[in-house]
Coordinates of N, CA and C and ligand atoms in Angstrom, one line a residue:
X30 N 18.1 -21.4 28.8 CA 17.5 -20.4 27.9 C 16.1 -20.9 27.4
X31 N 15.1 -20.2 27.6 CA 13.5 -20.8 27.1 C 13.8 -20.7 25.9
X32 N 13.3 -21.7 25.1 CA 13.6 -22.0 23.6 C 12.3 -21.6 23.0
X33 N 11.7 -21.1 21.9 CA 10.4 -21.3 21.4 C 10.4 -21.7 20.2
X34 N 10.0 -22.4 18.8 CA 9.7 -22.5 17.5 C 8.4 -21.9 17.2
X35 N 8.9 -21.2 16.3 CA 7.6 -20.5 15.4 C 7.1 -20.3 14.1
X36 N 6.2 -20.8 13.7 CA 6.1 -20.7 12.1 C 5.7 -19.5 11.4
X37 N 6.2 -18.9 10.5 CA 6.0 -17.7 9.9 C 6.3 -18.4 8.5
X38 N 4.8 -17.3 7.6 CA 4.4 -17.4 6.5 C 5.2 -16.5 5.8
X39 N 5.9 -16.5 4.4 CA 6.1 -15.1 3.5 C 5.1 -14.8 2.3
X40 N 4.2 -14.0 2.5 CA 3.1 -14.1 1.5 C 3.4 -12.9 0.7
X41 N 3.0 -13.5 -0.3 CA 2.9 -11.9 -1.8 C 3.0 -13.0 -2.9
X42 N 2.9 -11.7 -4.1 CA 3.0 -12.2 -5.9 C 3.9 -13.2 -5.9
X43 N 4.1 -13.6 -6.9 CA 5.5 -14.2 -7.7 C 6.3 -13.2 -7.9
X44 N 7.1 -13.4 -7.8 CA 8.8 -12.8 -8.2 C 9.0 -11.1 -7.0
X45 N 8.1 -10.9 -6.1 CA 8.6 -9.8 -5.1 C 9.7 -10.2 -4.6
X46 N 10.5 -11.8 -4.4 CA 11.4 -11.7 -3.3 C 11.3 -12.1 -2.0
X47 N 10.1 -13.0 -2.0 CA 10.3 -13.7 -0.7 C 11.2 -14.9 -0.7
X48 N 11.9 -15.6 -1.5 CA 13.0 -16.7 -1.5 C 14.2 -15.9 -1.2
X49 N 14.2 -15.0 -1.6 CA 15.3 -14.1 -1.9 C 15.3 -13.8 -0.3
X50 N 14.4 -13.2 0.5 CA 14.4 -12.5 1.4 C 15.0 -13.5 2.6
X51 N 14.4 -14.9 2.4 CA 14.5 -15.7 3.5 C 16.4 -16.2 3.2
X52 N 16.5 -16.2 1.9 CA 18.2 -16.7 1.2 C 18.7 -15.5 2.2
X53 N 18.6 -14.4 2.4 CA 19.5 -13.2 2.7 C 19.7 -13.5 4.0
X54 N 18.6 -13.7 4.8 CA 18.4 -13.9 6.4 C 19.0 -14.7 6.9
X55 N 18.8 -16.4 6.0 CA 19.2 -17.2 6.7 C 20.4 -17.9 5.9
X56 N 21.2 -17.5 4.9 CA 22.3 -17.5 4.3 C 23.1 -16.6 4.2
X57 N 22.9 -15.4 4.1 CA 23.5 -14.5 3.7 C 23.8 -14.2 2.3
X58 N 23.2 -14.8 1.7 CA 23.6 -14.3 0.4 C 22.2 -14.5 -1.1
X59 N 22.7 -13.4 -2.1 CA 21.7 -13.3 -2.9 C 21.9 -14.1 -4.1
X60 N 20.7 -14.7 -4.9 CA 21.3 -15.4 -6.2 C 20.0 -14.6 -7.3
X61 N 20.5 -13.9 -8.4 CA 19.7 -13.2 -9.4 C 18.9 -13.7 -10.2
X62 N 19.1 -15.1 -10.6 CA 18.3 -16.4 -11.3 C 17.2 -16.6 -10.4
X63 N 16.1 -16.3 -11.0 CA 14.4 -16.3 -10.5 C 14.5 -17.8 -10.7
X64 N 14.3 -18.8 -9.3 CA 13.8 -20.1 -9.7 C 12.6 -20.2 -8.8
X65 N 11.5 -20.8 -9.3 CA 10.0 -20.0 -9.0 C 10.1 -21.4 -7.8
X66 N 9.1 -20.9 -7.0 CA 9.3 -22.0 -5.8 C 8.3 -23.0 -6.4
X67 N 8.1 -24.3 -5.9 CA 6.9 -24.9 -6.3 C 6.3 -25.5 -5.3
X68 N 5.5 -25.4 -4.9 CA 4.6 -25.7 -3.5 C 5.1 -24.9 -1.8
X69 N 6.0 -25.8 -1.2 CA 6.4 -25.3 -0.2 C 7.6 -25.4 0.3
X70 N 8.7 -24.4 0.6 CA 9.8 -24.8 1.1 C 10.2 -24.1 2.4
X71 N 10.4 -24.6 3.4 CA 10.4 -24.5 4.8 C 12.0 -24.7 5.3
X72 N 12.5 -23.0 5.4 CA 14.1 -22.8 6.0 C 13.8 -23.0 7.4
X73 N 14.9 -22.8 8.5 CA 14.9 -22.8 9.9 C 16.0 -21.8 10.1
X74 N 15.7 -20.4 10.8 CA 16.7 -20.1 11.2 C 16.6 -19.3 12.8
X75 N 17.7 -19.7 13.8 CA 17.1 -19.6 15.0 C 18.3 -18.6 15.3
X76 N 17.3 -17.2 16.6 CA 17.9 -16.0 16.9 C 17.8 -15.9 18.3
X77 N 18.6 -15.5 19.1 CA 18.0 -15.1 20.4 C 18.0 -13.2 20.9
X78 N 17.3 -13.5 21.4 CA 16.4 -12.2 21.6 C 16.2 -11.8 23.1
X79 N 16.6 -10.5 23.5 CA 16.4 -10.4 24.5 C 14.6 -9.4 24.9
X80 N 14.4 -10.7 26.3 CA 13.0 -10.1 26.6 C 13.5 -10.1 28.1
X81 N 12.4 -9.4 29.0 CA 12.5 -8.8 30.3 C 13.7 -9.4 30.9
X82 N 15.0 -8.9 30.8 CA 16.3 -9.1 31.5 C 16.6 -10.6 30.9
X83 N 15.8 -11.4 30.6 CA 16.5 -12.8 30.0 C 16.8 -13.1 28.2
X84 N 17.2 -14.3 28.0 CA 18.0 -14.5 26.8 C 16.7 -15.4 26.4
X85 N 16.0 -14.8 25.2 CA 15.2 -16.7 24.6 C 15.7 -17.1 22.9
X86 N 15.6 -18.1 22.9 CA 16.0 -18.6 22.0 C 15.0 -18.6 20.8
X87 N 15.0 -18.1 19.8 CA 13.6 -18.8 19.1 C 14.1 -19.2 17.4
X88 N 13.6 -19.8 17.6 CA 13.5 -21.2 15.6 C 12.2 -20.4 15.0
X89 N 12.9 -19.8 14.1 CA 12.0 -19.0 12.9 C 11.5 -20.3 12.4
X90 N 10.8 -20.9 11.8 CA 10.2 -21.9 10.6 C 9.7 -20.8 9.5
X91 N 10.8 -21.4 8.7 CA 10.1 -19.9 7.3 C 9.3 -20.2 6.0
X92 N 8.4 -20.6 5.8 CA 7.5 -20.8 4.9 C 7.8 -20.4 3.8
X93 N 8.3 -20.9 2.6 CA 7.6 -19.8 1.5 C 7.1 -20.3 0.6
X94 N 5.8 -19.8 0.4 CA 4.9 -20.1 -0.3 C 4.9 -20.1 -2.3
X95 N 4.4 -20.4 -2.8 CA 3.9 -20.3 -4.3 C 2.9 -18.9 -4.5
X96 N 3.1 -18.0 -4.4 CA 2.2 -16.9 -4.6 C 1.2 -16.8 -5.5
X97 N 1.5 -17.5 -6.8 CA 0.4 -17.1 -7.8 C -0.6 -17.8 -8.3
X98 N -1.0 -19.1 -6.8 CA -1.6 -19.9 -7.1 C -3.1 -19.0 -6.5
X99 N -4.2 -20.1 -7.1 CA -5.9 -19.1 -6.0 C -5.3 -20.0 -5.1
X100 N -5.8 -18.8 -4.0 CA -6.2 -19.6 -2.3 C -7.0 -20.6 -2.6
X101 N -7.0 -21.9 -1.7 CA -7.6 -23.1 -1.8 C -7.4 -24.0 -0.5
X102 N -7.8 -25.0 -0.8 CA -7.7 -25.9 0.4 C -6.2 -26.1 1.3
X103 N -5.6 -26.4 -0.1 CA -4.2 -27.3 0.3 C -3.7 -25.1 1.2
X104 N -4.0 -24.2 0.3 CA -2.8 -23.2 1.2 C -3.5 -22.6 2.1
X105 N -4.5 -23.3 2.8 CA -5.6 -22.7 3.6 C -4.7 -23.8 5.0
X106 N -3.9 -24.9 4.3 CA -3.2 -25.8 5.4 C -1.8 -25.2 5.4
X107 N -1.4 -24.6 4.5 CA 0.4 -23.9 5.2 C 0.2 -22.6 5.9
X108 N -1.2 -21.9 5.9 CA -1.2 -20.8 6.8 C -1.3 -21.4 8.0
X109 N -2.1 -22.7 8.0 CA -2.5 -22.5 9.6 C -1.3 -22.8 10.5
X110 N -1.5 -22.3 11.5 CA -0.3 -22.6 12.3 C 0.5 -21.6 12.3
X111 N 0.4 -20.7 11.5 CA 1.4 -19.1 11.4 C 1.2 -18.6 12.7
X112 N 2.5 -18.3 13.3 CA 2.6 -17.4 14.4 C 2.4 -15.7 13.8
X113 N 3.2 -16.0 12.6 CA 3.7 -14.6 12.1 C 3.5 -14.6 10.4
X114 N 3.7 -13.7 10.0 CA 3.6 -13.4 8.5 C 4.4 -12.7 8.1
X115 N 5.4 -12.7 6.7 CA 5.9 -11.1 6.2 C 5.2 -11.1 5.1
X116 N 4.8 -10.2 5.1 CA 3.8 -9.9 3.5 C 4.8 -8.9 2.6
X117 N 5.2 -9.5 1.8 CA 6.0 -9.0 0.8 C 5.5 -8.4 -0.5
X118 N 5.9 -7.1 -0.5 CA 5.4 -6.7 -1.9 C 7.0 -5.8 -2.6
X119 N 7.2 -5.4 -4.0 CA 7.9 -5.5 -4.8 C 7.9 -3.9 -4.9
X120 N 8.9 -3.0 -5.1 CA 8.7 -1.5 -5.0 C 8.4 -0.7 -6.8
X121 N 9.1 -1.9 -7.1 CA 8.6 -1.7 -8.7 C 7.6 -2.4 -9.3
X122 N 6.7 -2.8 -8.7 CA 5.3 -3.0 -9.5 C 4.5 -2.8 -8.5
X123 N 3.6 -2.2 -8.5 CA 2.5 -1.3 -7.4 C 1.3 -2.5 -7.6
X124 N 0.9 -3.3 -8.3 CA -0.3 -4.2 -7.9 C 0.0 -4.9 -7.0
X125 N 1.7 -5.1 -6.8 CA 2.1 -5.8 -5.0 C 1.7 -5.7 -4.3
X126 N 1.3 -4.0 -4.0 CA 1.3 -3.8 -2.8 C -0.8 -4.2 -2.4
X127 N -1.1 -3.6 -3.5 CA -2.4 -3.4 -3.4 C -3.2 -5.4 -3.0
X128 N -2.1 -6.8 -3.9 CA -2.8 -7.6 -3.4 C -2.7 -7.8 -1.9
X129 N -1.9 -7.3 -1.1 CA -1.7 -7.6 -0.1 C -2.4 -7.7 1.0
X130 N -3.4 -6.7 0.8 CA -5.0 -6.6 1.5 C -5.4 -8.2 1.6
X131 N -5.4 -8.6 0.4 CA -6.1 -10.2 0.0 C -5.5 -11.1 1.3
X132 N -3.9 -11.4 0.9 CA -3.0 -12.1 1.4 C -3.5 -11.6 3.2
X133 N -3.6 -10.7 3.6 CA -3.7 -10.5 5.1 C -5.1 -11.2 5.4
X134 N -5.9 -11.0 4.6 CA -7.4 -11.2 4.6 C -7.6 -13.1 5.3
X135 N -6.8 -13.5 4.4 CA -7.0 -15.1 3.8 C -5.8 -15.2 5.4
X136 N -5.0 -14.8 5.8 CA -4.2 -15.3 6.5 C -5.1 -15.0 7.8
X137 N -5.5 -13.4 7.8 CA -6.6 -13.7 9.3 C -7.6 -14.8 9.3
X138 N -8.1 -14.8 8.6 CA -9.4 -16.2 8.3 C -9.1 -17.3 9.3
X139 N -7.5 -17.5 8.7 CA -7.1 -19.0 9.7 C -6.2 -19.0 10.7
X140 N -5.4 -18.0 10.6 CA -4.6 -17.3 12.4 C -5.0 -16.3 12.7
X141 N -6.1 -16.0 13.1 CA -6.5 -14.8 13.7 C -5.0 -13.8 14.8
X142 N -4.7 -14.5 15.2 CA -3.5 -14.4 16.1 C -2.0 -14.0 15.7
X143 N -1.9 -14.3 13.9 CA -0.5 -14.2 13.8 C -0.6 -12.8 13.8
X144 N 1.1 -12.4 13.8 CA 1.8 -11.3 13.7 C 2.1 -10.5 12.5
X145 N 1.6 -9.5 11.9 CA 1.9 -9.3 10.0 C 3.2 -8.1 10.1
X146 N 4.6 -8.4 9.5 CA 5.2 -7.2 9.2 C 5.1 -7.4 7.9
X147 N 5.4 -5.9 7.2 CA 5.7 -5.7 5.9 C 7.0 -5.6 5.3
X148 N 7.0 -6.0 4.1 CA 8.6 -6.0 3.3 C 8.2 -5.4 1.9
X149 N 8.6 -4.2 2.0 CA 8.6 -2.9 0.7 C 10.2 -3.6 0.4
X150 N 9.9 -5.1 -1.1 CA 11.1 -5.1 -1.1 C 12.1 -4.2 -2.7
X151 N 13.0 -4.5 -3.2 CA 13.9 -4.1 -3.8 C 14.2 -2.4 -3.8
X152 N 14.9 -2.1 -2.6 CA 14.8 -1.0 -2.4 C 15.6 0.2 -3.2
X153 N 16.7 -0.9 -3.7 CA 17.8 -1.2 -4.0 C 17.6 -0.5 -6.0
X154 N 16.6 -0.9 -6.3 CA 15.9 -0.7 -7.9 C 15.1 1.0 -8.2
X155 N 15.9 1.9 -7.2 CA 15.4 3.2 -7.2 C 14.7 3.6 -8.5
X156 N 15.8 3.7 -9.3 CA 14.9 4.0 -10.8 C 13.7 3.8 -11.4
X157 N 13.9 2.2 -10.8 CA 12.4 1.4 -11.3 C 11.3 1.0 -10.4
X158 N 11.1 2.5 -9.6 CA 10.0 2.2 -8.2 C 9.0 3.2 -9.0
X159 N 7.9 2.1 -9.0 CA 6.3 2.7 -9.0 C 5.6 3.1 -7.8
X160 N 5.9 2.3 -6.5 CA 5.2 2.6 -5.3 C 5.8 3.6 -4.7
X161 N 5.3 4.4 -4.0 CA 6.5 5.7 -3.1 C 6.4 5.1 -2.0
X162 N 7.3 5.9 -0.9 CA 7.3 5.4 0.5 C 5.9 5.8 1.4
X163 N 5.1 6.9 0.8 CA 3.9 7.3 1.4 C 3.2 5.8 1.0
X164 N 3.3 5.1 -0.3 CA 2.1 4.4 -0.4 C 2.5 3.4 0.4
X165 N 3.4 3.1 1.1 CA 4.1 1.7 1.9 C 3.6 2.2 2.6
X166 N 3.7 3.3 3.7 CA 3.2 4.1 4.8 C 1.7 3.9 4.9
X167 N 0.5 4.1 3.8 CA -0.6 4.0 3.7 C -0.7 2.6 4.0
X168 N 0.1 1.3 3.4 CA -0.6 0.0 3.3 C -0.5 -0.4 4.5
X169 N 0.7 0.4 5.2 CA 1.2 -0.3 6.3 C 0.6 -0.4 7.7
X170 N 0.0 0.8 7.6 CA -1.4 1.8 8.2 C -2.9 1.1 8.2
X171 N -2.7 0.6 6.8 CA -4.0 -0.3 6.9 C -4.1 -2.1 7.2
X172 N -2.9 -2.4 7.1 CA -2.8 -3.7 7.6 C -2.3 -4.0 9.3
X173 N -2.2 -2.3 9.8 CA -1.8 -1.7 11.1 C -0.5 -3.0 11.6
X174 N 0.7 -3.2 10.4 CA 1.9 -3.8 10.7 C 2.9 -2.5 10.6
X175 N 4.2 -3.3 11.3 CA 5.3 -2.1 10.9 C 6.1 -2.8 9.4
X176 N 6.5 -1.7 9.2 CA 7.1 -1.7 7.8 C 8.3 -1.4 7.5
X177 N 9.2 -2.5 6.5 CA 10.2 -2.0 6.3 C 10.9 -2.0 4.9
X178 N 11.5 -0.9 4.5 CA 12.2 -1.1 3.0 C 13.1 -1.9 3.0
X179 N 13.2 -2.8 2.2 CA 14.3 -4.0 2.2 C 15.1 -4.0 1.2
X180 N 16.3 -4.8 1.2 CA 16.7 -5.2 -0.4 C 17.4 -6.4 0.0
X181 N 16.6 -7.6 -0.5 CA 17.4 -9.1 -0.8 C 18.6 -8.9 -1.0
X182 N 18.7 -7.8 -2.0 CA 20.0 -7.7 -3.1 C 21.5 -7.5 -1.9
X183 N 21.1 -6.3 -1.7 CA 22.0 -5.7 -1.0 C 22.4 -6.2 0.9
X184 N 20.7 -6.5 1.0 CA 20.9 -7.0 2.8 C 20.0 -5.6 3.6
X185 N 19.6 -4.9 2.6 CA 18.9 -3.5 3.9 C 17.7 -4.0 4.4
X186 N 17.9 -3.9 5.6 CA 16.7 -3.6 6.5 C 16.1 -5.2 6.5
X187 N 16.8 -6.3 6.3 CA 16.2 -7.9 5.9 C 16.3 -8.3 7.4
X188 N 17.8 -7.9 8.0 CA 18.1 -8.3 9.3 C 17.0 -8.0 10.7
X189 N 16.6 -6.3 10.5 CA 15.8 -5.8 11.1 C 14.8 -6.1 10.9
X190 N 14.0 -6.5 9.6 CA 12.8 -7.1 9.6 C 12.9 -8.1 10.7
X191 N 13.3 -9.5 10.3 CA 12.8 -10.5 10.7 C 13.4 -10.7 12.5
X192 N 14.2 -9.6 12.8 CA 14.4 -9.4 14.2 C 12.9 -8.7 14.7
X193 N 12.8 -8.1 13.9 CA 11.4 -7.2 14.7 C 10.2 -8.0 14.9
X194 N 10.1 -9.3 13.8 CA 9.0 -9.8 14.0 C 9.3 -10.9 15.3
X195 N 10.1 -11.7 14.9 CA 10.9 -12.1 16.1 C 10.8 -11.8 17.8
X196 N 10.6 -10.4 17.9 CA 10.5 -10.0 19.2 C 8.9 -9.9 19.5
X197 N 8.3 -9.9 18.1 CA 6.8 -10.0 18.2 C 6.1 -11.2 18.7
X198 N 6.8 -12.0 18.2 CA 6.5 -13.7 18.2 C 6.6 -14.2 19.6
X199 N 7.7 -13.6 20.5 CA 7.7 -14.2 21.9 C 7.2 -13.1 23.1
Ligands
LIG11 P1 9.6 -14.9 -5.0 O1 8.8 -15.5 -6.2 O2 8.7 -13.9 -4.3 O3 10.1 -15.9 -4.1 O4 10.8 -14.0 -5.6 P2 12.3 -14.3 -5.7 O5 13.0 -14.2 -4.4 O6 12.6 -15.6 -6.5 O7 12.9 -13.1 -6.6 C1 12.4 -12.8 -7.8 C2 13.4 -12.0 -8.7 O8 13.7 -10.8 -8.1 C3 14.7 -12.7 -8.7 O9 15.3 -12.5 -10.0 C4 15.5 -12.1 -7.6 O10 16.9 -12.1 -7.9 C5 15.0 -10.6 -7.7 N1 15.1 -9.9 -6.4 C6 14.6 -10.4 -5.2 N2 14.8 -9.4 -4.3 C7 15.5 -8.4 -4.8 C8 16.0 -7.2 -4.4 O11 15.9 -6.8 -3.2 N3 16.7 -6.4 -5.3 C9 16.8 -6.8 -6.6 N4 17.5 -5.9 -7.4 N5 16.3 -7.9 -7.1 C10 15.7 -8.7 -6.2

């Protein structure tokens, strides 16, 4: 089976849910206690995927980043090398979505090449959604990735994300 590794970045704010996101995919399970990441922590989790009639193997390498530091030298070195991106924004707070422009910006600069999906996450927090699905539709449109509503919490749509990007990557 052709094997590949690939590094993928999770970019957004503080507290959207990218630890959470990567906990769900590559553990299966959620923990409610925010513990804020500090620099860089790098899961591995490997899928295989079917491309033209054969089986390939591929090693996610999952980034996740410190969100709420300024771009700078040192995170100008955990992008590079991104195959892929999930740019995560939070469904109840709408500046999420809007830094996200930034986040794609700073990541083109240094992988022109990677892959960007979106994660509209806590889908799960209906009550407490500021963003609608039109404005996920809009962002999603303008960073021309596909998009998907997620929930750490629950497991929606976390699987299918990082399958979809996945099939991007090889
Ligand atoms: P990060 O800073 O982007 O890595 O965010 P975390 O993954 O640490 O999550 C921040 C907070 O949001 C934590 O308290 C999580 O438990 C919570 N959280 C993350 N994803 C979800 C979700 O899909 N639904 C709900 N209800 N809470 C979530």
């Amino acid at each position: 089976m052709a094997k590949y590794n690939k590094k993928v970045c999770l970019l957004g704010e503080f507290a959207v849910g990218k630890t959470s996101l990567i906990r769900r995919f590559v553990y299966d399970r959620f923990d409610d206690k925010y513990i804020s990441t500090i620099g860089v922590k790098v899961s591995r989790k490997s899928i295989v995927i079917p491309k033209d009639g054969e089986l390939i193997d591929l090693t996610m390498l999952l980034w996740d980043l410190a969100g709420n530091e300024e771009f700078s030298q040192v995170r100008a070195s955990y992008l590079r090398g991104s195959s892929g991106a999930v740019l995560v924004c939070d469904l109840t707070r709408k500046s999420t979505l809007d830094n996200l422009h930034q986040y794609a910006r700073d990541l083109r600069k240094i992988s022109p090449d990677a892959h960007l999906i979106l994660a509209a996450n806590k889908v799960d927090l209906i009550s407490d959604h500021q963003a609608t699905v039109s404005d996920v539709k809009e962002l999603a449109a303008h960073l021309e990735s596909p998009f998907y509503l997620t929930s750490a919490k629950d497991g929606d749509e976390v699987e299918d994300l990082f399958r979809h990007l996945g099939k991007m990557l090889v």
